[in-house]
Short mmCIF file of C-alpha atoms in Angstrom, two decimals:
data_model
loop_
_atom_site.label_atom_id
_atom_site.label_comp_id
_atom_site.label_asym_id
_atom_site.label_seq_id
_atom_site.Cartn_x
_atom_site.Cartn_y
_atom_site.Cartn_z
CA UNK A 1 0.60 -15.16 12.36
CA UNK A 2 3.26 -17.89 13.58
CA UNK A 3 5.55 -16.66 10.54
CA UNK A 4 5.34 -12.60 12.10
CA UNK A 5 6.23 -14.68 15.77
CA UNK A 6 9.05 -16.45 14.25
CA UNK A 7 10.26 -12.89 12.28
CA UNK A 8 9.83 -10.92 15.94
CA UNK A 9 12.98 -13.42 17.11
CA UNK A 10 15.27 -12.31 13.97
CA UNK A 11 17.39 -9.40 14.87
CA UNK A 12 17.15 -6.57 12.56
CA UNK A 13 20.16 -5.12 13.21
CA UNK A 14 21.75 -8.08 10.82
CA UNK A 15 19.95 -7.07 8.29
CA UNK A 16 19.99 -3.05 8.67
CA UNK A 17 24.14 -3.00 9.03
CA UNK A 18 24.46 -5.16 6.00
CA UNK A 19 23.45 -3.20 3.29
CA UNK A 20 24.79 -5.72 0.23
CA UNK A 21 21.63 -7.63 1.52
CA UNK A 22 19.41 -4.78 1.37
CA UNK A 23 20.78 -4.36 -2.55
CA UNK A 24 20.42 -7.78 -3.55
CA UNK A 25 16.78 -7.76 -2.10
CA UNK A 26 16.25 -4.65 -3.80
CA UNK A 27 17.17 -6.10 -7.44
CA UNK A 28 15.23 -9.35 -6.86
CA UNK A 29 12.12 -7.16 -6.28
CA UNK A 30 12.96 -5.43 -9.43
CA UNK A 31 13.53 -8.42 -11.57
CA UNK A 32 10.28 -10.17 -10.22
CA UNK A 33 7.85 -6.73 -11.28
CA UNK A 34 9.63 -7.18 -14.50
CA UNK A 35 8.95 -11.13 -14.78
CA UNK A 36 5.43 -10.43 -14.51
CA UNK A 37 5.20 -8.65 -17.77
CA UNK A 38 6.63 -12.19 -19.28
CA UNK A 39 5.27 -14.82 -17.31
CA UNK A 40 2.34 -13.98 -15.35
CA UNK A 41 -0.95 -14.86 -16.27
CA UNK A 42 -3.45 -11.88 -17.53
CA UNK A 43 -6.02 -11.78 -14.87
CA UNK A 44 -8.87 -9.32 -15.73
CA UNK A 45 -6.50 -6.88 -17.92
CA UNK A 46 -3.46 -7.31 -15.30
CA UNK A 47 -0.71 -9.11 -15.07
CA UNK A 48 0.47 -8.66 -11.07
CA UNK A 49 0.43 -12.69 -10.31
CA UNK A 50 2.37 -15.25 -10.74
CA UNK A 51 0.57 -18.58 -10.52
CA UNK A 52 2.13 -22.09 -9.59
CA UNK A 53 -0.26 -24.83 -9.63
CA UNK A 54 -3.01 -23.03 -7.28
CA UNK A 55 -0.92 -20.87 -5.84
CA UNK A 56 -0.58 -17.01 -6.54
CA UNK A 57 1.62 -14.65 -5.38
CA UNK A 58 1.95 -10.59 -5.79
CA UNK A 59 5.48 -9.47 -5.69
CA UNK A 60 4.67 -5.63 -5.30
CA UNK A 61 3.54 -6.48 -1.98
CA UNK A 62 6.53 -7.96 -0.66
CA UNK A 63 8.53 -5.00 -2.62
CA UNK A 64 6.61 -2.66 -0.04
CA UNK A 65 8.65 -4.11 2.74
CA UNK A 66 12.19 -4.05 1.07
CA UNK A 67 11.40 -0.89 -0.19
CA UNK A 68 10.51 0.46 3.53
CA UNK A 69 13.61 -1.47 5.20
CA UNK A 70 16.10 -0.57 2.55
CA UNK A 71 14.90 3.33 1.87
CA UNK A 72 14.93 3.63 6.03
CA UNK A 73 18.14 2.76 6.43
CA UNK A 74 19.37 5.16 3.67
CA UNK A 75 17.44 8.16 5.18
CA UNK A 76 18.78 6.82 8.90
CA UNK A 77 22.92 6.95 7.37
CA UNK A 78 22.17 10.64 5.49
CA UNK A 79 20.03 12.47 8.43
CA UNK A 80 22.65 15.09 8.52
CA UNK A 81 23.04 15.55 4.93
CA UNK A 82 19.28 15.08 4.16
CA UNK A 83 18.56 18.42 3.35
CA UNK A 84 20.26 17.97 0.47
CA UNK A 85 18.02 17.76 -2.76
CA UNK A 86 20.16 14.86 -4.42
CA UNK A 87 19.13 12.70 -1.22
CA UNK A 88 15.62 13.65 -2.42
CA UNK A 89 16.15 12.46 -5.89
CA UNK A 90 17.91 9.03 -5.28
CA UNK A 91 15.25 8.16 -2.93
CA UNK A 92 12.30 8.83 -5.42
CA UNK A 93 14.46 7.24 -8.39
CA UNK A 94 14.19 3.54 -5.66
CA UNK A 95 10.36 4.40 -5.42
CA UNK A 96 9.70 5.14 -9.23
CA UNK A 97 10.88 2.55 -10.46
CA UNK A 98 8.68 -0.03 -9.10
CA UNK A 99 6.23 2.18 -9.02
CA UNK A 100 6.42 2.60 -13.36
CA UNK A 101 6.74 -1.33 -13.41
CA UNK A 102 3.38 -1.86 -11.16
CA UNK A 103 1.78 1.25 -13.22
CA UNK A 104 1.88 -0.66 -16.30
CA UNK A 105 0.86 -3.88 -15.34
CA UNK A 106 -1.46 -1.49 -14.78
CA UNK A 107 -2.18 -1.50 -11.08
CA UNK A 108 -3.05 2.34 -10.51
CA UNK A 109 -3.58 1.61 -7.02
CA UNK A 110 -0.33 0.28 -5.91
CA UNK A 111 1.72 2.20 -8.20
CA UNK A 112 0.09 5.16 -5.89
CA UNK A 113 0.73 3.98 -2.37
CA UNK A 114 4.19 3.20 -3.24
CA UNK A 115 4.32 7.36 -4.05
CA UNK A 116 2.30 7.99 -0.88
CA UNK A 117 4.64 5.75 1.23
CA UNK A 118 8.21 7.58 -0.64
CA UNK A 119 6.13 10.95 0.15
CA UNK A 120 5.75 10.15 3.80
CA UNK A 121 9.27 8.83 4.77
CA UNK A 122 10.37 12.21 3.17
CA UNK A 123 8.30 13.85 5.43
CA UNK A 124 9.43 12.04 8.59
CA UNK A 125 13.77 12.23 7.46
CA UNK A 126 13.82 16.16 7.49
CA UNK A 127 13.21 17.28 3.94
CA UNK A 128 13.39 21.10 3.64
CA UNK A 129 9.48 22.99 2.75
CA UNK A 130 10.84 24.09 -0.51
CA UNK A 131 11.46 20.99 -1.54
CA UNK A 132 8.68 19.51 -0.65
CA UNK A 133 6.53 22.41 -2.40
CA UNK A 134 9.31 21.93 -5.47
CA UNK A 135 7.71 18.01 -5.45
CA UNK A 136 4.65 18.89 -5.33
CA UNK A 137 4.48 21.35 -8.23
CA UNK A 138 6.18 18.82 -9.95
CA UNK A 139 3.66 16.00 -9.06
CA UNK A 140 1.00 18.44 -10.43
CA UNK A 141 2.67 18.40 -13.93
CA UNK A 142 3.28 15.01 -14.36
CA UNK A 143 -0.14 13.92 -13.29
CA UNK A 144 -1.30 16.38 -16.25
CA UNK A 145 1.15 15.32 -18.61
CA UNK A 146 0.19 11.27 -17.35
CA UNK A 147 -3.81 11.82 -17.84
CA UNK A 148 -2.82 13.23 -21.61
CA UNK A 149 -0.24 10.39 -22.64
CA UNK A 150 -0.27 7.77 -20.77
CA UNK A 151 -3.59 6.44 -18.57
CA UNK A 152 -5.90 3.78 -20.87
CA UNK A 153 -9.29 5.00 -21.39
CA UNK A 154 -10.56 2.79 -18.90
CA UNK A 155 -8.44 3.78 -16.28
CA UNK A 156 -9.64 7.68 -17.08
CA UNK A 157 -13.38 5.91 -17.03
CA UNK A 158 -12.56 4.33 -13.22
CA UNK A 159 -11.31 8.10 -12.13
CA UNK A 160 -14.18 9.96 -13.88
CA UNK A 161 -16.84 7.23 -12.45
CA UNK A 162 -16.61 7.97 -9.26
CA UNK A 163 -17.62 11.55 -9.56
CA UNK A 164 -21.23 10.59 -10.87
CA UNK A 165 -21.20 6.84 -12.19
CA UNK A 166 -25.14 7.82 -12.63
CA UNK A 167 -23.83 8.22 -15.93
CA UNK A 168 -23.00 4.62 -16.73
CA UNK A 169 -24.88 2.37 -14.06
CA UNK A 170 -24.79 -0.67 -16.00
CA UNK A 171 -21.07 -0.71 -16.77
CA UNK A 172 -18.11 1.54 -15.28
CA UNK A 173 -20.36 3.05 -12.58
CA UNK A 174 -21.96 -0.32 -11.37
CA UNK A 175 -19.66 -1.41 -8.84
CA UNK A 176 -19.60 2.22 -6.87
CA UNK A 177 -23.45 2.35 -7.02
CA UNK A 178 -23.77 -1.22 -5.64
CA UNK A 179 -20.88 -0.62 -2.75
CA UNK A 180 -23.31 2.09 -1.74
CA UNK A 181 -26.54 0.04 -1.54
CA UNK A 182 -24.43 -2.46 0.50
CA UNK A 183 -23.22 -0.02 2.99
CA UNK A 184 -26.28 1.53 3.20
CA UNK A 185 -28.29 -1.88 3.87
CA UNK A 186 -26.54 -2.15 6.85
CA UNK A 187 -28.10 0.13 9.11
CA UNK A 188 -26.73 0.24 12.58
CA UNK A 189 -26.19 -3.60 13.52
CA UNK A 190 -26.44 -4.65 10.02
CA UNK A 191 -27.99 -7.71 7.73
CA UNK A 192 -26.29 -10.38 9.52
CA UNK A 193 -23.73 -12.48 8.58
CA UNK A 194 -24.14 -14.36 5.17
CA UNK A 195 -27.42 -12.52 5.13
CA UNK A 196 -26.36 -9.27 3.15
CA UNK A 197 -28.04 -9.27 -0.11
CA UNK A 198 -25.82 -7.14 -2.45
CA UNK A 199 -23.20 -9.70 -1.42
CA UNK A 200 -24.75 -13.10 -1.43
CA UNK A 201 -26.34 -12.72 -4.80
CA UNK A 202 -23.23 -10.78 -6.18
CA UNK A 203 -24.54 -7.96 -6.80
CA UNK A 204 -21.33 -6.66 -5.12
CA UNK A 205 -18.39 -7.21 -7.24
CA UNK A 206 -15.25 -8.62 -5.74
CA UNK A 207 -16.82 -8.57 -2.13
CA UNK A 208 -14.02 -10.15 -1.07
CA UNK A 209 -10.95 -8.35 -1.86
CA UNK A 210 -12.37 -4.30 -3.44
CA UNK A 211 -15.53 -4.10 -2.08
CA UNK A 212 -14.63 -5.96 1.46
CA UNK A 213 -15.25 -3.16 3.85
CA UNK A 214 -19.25 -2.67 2.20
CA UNK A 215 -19.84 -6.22 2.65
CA UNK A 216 -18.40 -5.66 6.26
CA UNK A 217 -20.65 -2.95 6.65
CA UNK A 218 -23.97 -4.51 5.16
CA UNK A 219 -23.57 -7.69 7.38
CA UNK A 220 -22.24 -6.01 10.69
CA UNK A 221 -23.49 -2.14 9.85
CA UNK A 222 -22.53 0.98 11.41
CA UNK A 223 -21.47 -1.18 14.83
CA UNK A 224 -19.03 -3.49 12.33
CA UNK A 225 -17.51 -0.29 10.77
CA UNK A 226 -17.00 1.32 14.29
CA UNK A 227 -15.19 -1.82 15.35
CA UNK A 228 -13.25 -2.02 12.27
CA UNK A 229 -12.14 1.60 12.61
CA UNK A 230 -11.23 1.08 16.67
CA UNK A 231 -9.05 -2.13 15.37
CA UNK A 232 -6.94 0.09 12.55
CA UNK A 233 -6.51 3.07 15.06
CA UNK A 234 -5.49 0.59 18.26
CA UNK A 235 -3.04 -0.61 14.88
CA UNK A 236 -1.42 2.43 14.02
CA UNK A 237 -0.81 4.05 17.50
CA UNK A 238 0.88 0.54 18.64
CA UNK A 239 3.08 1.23 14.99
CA UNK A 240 3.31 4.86 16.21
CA UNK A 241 4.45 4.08 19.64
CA UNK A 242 7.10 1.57 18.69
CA UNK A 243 8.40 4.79 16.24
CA UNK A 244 8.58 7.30 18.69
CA UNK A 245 10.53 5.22 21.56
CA UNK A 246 13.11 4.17 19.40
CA UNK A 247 16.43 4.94 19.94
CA UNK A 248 17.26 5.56 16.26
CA UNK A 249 16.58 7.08 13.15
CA UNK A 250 15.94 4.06 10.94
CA UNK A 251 12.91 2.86 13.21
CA UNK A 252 11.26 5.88 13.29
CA UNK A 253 11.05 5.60 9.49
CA UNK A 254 10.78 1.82 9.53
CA UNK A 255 7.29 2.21 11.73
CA UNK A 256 6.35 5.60 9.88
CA UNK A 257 6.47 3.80 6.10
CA UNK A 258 4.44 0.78 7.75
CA UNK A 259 1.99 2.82 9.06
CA UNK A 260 2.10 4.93 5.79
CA UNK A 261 1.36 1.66 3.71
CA UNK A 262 -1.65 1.25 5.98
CA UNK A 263 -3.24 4.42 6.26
CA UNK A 264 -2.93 5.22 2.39
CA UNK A 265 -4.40 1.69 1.77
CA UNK A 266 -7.25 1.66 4.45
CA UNK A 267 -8.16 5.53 3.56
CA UNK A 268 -8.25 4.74 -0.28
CA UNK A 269 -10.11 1.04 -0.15
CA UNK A 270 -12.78 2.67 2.63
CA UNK A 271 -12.82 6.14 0.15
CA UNK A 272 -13.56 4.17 -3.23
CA UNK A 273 -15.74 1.69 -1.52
CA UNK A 274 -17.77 4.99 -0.08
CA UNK A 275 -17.82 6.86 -3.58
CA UNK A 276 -15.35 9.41 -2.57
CA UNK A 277 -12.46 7.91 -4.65
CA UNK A 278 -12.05 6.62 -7.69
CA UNK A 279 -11.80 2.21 -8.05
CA UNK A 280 -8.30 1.42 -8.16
CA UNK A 281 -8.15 -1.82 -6.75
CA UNK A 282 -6.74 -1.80 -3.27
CA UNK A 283 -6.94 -4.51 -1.21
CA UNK A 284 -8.16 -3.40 2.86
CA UNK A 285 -5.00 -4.39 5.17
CA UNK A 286 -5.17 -7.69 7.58
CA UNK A 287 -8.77 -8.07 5.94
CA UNK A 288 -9.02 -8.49 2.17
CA UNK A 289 -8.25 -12.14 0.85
CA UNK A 290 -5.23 -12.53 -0.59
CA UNK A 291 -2.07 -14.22 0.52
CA UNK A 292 0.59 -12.24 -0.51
CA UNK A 293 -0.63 -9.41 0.99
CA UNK A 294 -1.50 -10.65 4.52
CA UNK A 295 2.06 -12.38 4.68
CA UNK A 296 4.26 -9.35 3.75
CA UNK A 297 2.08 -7.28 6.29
CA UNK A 298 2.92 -10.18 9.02
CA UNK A 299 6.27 -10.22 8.13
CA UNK A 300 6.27 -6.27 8.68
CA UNK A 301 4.51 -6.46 12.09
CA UNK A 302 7.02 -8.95 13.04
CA UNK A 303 9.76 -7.15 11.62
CA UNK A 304 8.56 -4.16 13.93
CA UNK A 305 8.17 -6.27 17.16
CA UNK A 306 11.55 -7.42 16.45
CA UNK A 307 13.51 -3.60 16.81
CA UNK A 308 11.27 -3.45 19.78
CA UNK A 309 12.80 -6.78 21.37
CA UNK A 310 16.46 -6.11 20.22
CA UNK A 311 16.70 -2.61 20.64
#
């Protein structure tokens, strides 16, 4: 929180009008996803950490923020030119390749928003509906041609388990089947907190970090969720709001890729903890432990509050 205050005092125009900054940050990102495949730590089949001493950190999240400050100002310099499909292109070719780095640590999950979050500040810049259907044909085929060659067996498993994981209770379908027990424990004013059962005797995997929002929901119940949900949405329209009274193109997108990050994240976590989704592993903004995650998301809101102080 005091490192989001003392990022709301920076002036972001320094950093949009210099773009050599914006590159440099860009290849850093890059050359930290690749690190991981040499130095980090495998942590439960992944390698998406590096750890010093105690400490851990997650470069992909901190590559969601250059990637939204340095793909909104490129949108913001081309919005009269953006029609053009080789705009389209370049943009996705700064997206993919993070998003193939993250995708074989493998982190399904992230690899995904970072698509989600390239697909939405296309959206917002202009892009023509042919191209968008064009992209989306053309998301259809690789996702065919990705489930044949290149997804693990256990990553197929995590898709196909959330569709009945009645099939394998013990193993792949566990985790989905006790989310659901937790959430439904809760009732309307739930357990009590420290006093849900599928989290305090861990029968709830990762309660903490995956499985956060049915642990919310078996100690606080329905009235928890309903707060929850009013906190995200009083979120995102503040996010929205600084977007559409901007003067400029580049904070429109800055505050639409932001709010993209969240939405995809929050609707994802909330859909696999609910047994709509598959379990990729995403963390629930602002609430999941982690620290690389809450910082970049500070450093974002602060980021925000500072185009809204020196604009």
């Amino acid at each position: 929180f005091i490192l989001m205050i003392l990022v709301s005092f920076f002036d972001w125009r320094v950093l949009k009008n210099r773009s050599f900054i914006l590159i440099f940050l860009y290849f850093i990102g890059i050359l930290a996803l690749i690190g991981l495949f040499i130095f980090a730590p495998e942590t439960r089949g992944t390698k998406g950490w590096y750890r010093i001493g105690g400490i851990s950190a997650d470069p992909i999240e901190f590559m969601k923020l250059i990637l939204i400050i340095f793909v909104a100002k490129y949108f913001s310099d081309r919005h009269r030119e953006i029609h053009r499909f080789i705009h389209i292109v370049l943009s996705g070719t700064y997206f993919l390749i993070p998003a193939v780095l993250v995708f074989f640590q493998p982190n399904l999950g992230s690899a995904s928003v970072l698509i989600i979050l390239w697909i939405a500040m296309l959206l917002v810049s202009g892009i023509r509906i042919k191209h968008f259907l064009l992209l989306l044909i053309s998301g259809a085929l690789i996702f065919s041609l990705g489930w044949t060659l290149v997804l693990h067996d256990y990553q197929k498993d995590r898709i196909l388990s959330f569709i009945e994981p009645e099939l394998d209770p013990l193993g792949i379908g566990w985790s989905q089947l006790q989310s659901k027990v937790a959430i439904g424990n809760g009732g309307m004013l739930g357990q009590g907190f420290g006093q849900g059962t599928q989290t305090q005797y861990h029968f709830l995997s990762e309660p903490q970090t995956d499985f956060i929002f049915a642990s919310i929901a078996e100690e606080f119940g329905f009235a928890g969720v309903l707060a929850l949900f009013s906190l995200f949405i009083a979120l995102l329209w503040r996010i929205f709001k600084a977007g559409i009274h901007a003067e400029s193109n580049f904070p429109r997108l800055f505050a639409t890729g932001f709010a993209a990050v969240i939405i995809a994240q929050f609707a994802v976590h909330v859909g696999m903890n609910l047994g709509l989704l598959p379990i990729v592993g995403l963390s629930l903004p602002f609430v999941s432990y982690g620290g690389s995650s809450l910082i970049s998301q500070y450093i974002i809101l602060g980021f925000l509050q500072s185009i809204r102080s020196h604009s």
